[in-house]
Tab-separated table of N, CA and C in Angstrom:
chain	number	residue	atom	x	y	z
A	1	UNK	N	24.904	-46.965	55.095
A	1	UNK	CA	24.090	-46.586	54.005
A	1	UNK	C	24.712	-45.376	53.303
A	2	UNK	N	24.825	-45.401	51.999
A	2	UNK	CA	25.182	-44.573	51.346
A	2	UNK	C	23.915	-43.629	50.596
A	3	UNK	N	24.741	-42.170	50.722
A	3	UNK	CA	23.560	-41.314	50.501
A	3	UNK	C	23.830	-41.001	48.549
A	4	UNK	N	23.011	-40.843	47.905
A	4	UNK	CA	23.552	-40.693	46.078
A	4	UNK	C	23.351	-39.018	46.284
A	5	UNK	N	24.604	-38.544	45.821
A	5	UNK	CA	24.880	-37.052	45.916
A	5	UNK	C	23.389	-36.243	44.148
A	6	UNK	N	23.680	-37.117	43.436
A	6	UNK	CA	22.708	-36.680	42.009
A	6	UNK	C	21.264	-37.611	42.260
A	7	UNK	N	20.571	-36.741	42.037
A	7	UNK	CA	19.027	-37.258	41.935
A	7	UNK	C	18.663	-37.251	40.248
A	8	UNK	N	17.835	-38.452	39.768
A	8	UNK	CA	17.319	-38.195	38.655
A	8	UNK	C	16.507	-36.672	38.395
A	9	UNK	N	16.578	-36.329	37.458
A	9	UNK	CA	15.768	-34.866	37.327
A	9	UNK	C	16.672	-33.968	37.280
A	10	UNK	N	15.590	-32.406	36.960
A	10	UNK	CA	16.565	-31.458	36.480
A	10	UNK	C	16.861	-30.584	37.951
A	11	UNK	N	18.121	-29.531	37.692
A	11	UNK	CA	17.827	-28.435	38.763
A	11	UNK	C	17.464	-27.387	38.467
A	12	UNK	N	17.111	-26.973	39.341
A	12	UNK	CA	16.408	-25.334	39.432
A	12	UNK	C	17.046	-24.552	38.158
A	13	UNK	N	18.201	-24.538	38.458
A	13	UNK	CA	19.169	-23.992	37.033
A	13	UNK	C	18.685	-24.089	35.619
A	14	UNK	N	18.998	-25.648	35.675
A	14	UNK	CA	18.165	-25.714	34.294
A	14	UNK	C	16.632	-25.461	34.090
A	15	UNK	N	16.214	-25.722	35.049
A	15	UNK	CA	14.687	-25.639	34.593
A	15	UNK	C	14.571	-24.012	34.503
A	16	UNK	N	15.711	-23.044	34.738
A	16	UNK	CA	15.037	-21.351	34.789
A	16	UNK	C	15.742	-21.265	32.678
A	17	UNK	N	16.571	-21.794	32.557
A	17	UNK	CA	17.271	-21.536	31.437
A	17	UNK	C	16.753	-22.778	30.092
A	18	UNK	N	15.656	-23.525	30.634
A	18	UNK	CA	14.727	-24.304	29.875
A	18	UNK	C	13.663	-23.286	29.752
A	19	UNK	N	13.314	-23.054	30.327
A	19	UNK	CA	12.317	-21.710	30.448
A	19	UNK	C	12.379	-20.462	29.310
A	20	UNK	N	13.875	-19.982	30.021
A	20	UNK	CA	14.090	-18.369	29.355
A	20	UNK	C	14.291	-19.095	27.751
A	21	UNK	N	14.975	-20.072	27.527
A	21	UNK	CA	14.751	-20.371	25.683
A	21	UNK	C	13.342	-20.732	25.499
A	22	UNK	N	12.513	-21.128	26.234
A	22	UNK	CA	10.868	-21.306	25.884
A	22	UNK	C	10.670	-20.167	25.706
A	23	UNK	N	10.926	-19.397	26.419
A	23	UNK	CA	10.199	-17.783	26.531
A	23	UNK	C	10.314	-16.989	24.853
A	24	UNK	N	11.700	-17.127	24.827
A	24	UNK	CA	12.374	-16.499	23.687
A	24	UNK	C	11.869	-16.939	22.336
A	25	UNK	N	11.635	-18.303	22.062
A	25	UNK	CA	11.035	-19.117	21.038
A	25	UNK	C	9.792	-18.330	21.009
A	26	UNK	N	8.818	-18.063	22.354
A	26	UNK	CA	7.605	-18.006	22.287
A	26	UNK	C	7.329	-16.381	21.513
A	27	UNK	N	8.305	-15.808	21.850
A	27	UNK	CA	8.348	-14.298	21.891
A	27	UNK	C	8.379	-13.847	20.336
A	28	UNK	N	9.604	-14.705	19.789
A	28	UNK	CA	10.416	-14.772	18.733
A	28	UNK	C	9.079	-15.156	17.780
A	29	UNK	N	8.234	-16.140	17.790
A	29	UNK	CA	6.640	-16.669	16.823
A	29	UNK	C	5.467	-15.250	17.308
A	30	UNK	N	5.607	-14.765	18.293
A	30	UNK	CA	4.986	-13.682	17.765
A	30	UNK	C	4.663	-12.490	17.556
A	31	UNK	N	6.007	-11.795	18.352
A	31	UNK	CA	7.052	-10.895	17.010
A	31	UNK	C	6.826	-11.539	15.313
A	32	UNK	N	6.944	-12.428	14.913
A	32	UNK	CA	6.993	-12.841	13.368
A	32	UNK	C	5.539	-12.859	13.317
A	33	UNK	N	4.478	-13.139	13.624
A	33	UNK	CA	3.244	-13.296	13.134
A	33	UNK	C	2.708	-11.597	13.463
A	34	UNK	N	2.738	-11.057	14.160
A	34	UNK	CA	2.690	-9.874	14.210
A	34	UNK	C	3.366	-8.934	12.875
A	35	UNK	N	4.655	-9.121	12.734
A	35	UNK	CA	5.029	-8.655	11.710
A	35	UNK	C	4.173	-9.156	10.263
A	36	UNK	N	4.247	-10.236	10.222
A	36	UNK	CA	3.941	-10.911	8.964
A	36	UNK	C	2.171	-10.492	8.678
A	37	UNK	N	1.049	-10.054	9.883
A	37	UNK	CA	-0.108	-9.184	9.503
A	37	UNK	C	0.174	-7.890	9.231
A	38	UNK	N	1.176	-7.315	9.841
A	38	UNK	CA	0.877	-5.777	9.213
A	38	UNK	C	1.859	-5.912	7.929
A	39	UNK	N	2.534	-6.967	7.151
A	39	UNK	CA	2.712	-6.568	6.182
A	39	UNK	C	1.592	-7.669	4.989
A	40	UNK	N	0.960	-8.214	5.349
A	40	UNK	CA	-0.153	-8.565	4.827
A	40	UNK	C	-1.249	-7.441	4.530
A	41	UNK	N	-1.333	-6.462	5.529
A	41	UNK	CA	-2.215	-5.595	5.684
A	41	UNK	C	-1.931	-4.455	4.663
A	42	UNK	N	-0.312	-4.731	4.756
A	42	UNK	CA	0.051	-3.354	4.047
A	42	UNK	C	0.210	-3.782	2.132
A	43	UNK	N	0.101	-4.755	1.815
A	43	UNK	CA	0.214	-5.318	1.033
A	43	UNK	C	-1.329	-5.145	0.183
A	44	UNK	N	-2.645	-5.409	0.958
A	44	UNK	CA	-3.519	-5.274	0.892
A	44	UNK	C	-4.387	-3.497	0.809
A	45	UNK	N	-3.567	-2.638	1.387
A	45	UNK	CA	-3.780	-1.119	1.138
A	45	UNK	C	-3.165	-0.988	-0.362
A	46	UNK	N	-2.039	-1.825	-0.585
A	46	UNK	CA	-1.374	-1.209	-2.134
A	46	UNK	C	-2.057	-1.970	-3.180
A	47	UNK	N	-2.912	-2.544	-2.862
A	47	UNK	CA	-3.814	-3.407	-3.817
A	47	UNK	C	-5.173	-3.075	-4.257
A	48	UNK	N	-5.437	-1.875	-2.684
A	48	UNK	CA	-6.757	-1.219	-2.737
A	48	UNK	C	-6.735	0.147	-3.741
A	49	UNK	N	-5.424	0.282	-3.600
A	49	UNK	CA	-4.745	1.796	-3.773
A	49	UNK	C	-4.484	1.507	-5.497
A	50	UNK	N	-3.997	0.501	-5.558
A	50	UNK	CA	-3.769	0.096	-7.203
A	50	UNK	C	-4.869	0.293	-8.039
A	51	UNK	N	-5.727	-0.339	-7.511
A	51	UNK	CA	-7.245	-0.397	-8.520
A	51	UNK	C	-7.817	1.094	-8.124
A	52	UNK	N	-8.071	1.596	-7.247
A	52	UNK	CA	-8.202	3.071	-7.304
A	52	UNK	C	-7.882	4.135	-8.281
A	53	UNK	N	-5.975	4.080	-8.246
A	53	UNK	CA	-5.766	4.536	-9.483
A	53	UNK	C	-5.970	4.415	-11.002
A	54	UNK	N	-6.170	2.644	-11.502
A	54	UNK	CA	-6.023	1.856	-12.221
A	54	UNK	C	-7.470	2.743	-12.505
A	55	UNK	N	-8.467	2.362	-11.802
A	55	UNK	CA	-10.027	3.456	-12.667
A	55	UNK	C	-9.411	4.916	-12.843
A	56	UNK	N	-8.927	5.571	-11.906
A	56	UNK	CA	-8.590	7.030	-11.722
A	56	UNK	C	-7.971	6.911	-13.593
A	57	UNK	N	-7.121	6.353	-13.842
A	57	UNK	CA	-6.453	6.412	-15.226
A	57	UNK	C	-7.574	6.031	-16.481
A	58	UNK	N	-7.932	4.597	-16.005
A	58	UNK	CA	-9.273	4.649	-17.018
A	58	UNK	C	-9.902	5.621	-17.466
A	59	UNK	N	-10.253	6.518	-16.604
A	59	UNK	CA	-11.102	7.570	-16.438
A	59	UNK	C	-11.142	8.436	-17.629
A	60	UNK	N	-9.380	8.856	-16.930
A	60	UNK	CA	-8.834	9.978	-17.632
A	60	UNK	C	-8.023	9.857	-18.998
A	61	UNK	N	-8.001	8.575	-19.470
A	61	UNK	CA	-8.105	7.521	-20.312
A	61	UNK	C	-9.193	8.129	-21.359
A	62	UNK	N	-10.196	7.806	-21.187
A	62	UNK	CA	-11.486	7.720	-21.547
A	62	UNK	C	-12.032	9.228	-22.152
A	63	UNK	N	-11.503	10.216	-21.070
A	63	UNK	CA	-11.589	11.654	-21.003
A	63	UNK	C	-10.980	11.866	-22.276
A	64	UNK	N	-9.634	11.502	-22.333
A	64	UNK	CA	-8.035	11.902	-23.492
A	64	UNK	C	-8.811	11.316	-24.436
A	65	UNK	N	-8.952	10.204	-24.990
A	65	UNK	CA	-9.578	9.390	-26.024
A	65	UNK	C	-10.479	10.561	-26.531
A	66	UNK	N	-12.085	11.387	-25.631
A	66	UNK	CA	-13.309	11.635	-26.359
A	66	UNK	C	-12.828	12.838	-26.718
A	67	UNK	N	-11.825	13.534	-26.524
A	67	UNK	CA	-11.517	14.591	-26.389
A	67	UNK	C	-11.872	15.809	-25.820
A	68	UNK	N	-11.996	15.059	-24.691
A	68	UNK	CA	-12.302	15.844	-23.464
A	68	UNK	C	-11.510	16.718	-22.300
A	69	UNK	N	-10.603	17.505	-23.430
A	69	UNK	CA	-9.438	17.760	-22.364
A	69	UNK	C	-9.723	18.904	-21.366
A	70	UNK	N	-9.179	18.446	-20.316
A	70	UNK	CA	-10.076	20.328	-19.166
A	70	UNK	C	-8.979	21.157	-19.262
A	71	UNK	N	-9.501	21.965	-18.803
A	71	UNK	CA	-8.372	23.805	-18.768
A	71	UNK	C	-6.688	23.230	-18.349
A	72	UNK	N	-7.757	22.766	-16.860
A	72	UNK	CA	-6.668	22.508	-15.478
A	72	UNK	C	-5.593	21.274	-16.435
A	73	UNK	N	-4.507	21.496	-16.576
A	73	UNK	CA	-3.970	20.017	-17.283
A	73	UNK	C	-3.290	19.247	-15.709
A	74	UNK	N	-3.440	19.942	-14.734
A	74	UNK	CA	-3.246	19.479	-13.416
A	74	UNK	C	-4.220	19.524	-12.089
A	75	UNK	N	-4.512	18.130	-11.659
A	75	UNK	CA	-5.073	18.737	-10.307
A	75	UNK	C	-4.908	17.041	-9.573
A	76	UNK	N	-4.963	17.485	-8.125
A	76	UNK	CA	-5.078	16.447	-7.223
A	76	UNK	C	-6.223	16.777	-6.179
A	77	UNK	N	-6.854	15.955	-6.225
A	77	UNK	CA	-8.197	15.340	-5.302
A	77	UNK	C	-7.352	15.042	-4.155
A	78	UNK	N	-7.835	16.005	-2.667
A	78	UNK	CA	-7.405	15.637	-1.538
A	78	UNK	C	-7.897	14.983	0.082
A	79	UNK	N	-9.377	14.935	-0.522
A	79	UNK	CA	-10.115	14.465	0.557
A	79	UNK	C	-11.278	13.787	0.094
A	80	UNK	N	-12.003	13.071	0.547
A	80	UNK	CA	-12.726	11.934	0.624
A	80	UNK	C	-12.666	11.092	-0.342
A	81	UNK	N	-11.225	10.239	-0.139
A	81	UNK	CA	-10.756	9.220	-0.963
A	81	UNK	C	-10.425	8.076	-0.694
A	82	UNK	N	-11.365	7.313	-0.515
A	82	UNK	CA	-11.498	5.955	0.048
A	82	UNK	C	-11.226	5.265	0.006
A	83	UNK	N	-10.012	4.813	0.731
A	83	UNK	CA	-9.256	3.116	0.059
A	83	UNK	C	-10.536	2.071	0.575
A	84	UNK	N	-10.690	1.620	1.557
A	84	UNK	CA	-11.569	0.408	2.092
A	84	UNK	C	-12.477	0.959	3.026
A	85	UNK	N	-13.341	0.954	2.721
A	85	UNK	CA	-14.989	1.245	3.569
A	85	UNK	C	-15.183	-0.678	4.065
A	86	UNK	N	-16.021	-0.061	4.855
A	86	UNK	CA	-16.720	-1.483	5.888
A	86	UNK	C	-18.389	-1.649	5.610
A	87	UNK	N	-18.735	-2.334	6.384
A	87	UNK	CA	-20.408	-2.850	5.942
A	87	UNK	C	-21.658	-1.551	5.804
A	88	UNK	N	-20.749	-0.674	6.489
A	88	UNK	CA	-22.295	0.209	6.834
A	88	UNK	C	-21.590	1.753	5.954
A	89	UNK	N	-20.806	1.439	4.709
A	89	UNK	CA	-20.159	2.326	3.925
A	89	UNK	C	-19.583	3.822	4.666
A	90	UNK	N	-18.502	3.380	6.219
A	90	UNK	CA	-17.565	4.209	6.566
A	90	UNK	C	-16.384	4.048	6.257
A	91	UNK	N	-15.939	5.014	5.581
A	91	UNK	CA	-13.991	4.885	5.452
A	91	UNK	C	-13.468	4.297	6.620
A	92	UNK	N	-12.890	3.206	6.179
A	92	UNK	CA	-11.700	2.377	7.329
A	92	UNK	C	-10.115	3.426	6.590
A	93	UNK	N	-9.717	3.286	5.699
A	93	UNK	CA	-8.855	4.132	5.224
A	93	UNK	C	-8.916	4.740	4.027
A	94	UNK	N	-7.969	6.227	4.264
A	94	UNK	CA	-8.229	6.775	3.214
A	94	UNK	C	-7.260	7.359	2.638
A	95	UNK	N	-6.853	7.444	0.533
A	95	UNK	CA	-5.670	8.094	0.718
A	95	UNK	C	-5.601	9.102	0.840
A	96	UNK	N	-4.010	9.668	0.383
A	96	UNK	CA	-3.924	11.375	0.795
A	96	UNK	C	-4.405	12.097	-0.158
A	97	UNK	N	-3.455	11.522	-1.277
A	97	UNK	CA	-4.389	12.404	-2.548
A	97	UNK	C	-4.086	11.647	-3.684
A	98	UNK	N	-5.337	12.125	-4.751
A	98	UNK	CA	-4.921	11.218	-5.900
A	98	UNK	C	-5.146	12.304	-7.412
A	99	UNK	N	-4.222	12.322	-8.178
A	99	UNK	CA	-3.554	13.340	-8.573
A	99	UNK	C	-3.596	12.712	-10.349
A	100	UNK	N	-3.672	13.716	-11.238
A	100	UNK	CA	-3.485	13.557	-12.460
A	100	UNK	C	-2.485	14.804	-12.834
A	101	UNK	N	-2.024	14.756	-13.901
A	101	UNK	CA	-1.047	15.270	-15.074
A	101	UNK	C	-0.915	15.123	-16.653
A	102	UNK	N	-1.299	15.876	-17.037
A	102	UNK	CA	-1.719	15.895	-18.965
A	102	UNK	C	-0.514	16.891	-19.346
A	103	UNK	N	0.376	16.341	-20.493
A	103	UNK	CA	1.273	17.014	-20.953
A	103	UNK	C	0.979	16.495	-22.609
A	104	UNK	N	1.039	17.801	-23.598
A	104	UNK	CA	1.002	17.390	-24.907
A	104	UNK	C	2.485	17.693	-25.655
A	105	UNK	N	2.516	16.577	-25.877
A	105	UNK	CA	3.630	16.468	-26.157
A	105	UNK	C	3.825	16.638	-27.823
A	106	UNK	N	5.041	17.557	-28.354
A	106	UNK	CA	5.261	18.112	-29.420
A	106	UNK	C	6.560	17.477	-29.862
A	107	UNK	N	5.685	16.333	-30.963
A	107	UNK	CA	6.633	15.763	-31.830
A	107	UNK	C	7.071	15.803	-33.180
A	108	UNK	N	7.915	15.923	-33.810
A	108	UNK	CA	7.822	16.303	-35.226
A	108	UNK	C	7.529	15.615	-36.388
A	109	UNK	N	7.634	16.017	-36.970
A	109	UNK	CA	6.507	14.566	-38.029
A	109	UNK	C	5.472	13.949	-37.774
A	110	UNK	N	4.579	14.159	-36.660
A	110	UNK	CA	3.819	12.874	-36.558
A	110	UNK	C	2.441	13.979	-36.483
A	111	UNK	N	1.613	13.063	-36.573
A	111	UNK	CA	0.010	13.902	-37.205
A	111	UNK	C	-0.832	13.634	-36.235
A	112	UNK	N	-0.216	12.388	-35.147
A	112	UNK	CA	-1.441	11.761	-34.276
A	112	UNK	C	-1.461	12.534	-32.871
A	113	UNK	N	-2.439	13.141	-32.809
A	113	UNK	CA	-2.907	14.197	-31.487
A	113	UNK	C	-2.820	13.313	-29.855
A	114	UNK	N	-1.953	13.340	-29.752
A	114	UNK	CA	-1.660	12.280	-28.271
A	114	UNK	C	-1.174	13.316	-26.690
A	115	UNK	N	-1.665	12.384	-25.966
A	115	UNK	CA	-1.211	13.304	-24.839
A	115	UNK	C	-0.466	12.249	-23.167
A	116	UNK	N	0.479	12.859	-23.078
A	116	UNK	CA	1.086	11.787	-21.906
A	116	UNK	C	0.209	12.331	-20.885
A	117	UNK	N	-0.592	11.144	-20.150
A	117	UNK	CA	-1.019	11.190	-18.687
A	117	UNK	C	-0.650	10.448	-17.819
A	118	UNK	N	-0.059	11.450	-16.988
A	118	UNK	CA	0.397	10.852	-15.362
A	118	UNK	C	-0.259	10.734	-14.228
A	119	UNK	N	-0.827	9.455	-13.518
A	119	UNK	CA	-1.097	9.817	-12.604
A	119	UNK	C	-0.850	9.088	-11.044
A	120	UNK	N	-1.172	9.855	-9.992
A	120	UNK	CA	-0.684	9.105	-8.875
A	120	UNK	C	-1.179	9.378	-8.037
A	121	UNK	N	-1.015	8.092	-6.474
A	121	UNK	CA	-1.956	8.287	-5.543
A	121	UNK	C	-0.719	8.193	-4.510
A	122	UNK	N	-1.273	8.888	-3.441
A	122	UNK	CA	-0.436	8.675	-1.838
A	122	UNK	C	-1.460	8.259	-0.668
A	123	UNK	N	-0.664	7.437	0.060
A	123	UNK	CA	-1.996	6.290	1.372
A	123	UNK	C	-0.601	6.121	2.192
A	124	UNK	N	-0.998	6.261	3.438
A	124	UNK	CA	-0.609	6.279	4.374
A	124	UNK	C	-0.761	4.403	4.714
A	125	UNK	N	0.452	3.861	5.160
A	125	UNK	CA	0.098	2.519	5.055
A	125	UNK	C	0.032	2.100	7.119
A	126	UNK	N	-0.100	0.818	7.106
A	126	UNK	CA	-0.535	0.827	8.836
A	126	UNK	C	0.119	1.223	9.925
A	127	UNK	N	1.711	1.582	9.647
A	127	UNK	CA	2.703	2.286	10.025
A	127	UNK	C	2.650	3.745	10.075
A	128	UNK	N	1.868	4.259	9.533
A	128	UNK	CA	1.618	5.935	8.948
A	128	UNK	C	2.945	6.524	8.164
A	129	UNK	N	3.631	5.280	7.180
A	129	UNK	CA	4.573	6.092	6.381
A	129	UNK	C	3.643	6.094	5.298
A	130	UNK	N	3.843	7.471	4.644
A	130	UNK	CA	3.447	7.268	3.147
A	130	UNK	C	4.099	6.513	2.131
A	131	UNK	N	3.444	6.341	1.342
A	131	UNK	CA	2.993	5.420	-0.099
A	131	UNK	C	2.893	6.086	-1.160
A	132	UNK	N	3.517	5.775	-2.291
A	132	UNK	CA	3.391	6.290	-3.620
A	132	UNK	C	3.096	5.256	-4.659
A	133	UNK	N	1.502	5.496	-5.668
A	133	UNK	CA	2.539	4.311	-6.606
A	133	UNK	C	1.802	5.873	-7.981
A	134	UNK	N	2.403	5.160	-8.859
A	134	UNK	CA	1.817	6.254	-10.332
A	134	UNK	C	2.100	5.356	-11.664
A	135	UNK	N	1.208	5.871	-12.789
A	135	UNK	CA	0.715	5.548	-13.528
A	135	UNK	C	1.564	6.251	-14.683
A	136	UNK	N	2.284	5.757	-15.942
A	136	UNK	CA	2.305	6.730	-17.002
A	136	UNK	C	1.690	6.035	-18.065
A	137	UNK	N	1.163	6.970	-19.206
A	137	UNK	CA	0.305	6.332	-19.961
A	137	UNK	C	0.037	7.572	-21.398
A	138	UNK	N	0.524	7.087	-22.442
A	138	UNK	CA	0.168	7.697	-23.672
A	138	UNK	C	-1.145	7.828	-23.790
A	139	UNK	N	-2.011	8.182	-24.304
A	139	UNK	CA	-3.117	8.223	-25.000
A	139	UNK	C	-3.591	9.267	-26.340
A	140	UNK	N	-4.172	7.963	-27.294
A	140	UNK	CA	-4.429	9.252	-28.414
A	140	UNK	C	-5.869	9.859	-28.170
A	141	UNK	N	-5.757	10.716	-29.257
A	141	UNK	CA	-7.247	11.664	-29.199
A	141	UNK	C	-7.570	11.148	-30.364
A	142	UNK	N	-8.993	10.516	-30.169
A	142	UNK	CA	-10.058	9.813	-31.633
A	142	UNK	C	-10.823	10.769	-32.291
């Protein structure tokens, strides 16, 4: 009787190195889905942070237009500035500061009372690097 030296099936070998590429695949999907929420997330702070400013400018928009100009032609707001509150209206995040700039600008020839406003916000995104975005924006005086 003859003995068959190979058996159908795998060996130990392979089955540890069938494995460690399972492992790696497995590791590799969520490393990427992990990544791919916090930049969803962070994507979603610069969106909160956009429209924040986007009124912040309206505002001061609105201010420049009635001719409402203040002393300060500078200031930044540094605390309780709320990117996203939750159901029971607590800050989930908040930015650092959100900041205006009025410069009147002196042109020659021209008669129309205008003033450049700058403005900008900083938010710490889910990483804790800061964030910048800013606004420039003419406006006349009516």
């Amino acid at each position: 009787m003859k003995i068959k030296s190979y058996l159908n099936g795998f060996t130990l070998f392979e089955l540890i190195v069938g494995l460690f590429f399972s492992t790696l695949a497995a590791l590799a999907i969520i490393i990427g889905s992990v990544h791919a929420k916090k930049v969803v997330n962070d994507i979603r702070l610069k969106q909160y942070a956009f429209e924040l400013l986007r009124n912040h400018t309206e505002l001061w928009k609105g201010k420049i237009a009635a001719g409402d100009i203040p002393y300060a032609l500078s200031e930044c707001e540094k605390k309780d500035i709320c990117l996203v509150e939750n159901e029971e209206d607590e800050c989930l995040f908040e930015a650092n500061e959100l900041c205006y700039e009025l410069h009147h600008p002196d042109i020659a020839g021209s008669n129309a009372n205008r003033w450049e406003l700058i403005t900008n916000i900083k938010w710490n995104n889910i990483n804790q690097v800061e964030k910048e975005l800013s606004f420039y924006v003419i406006q006349m005086v009516f």
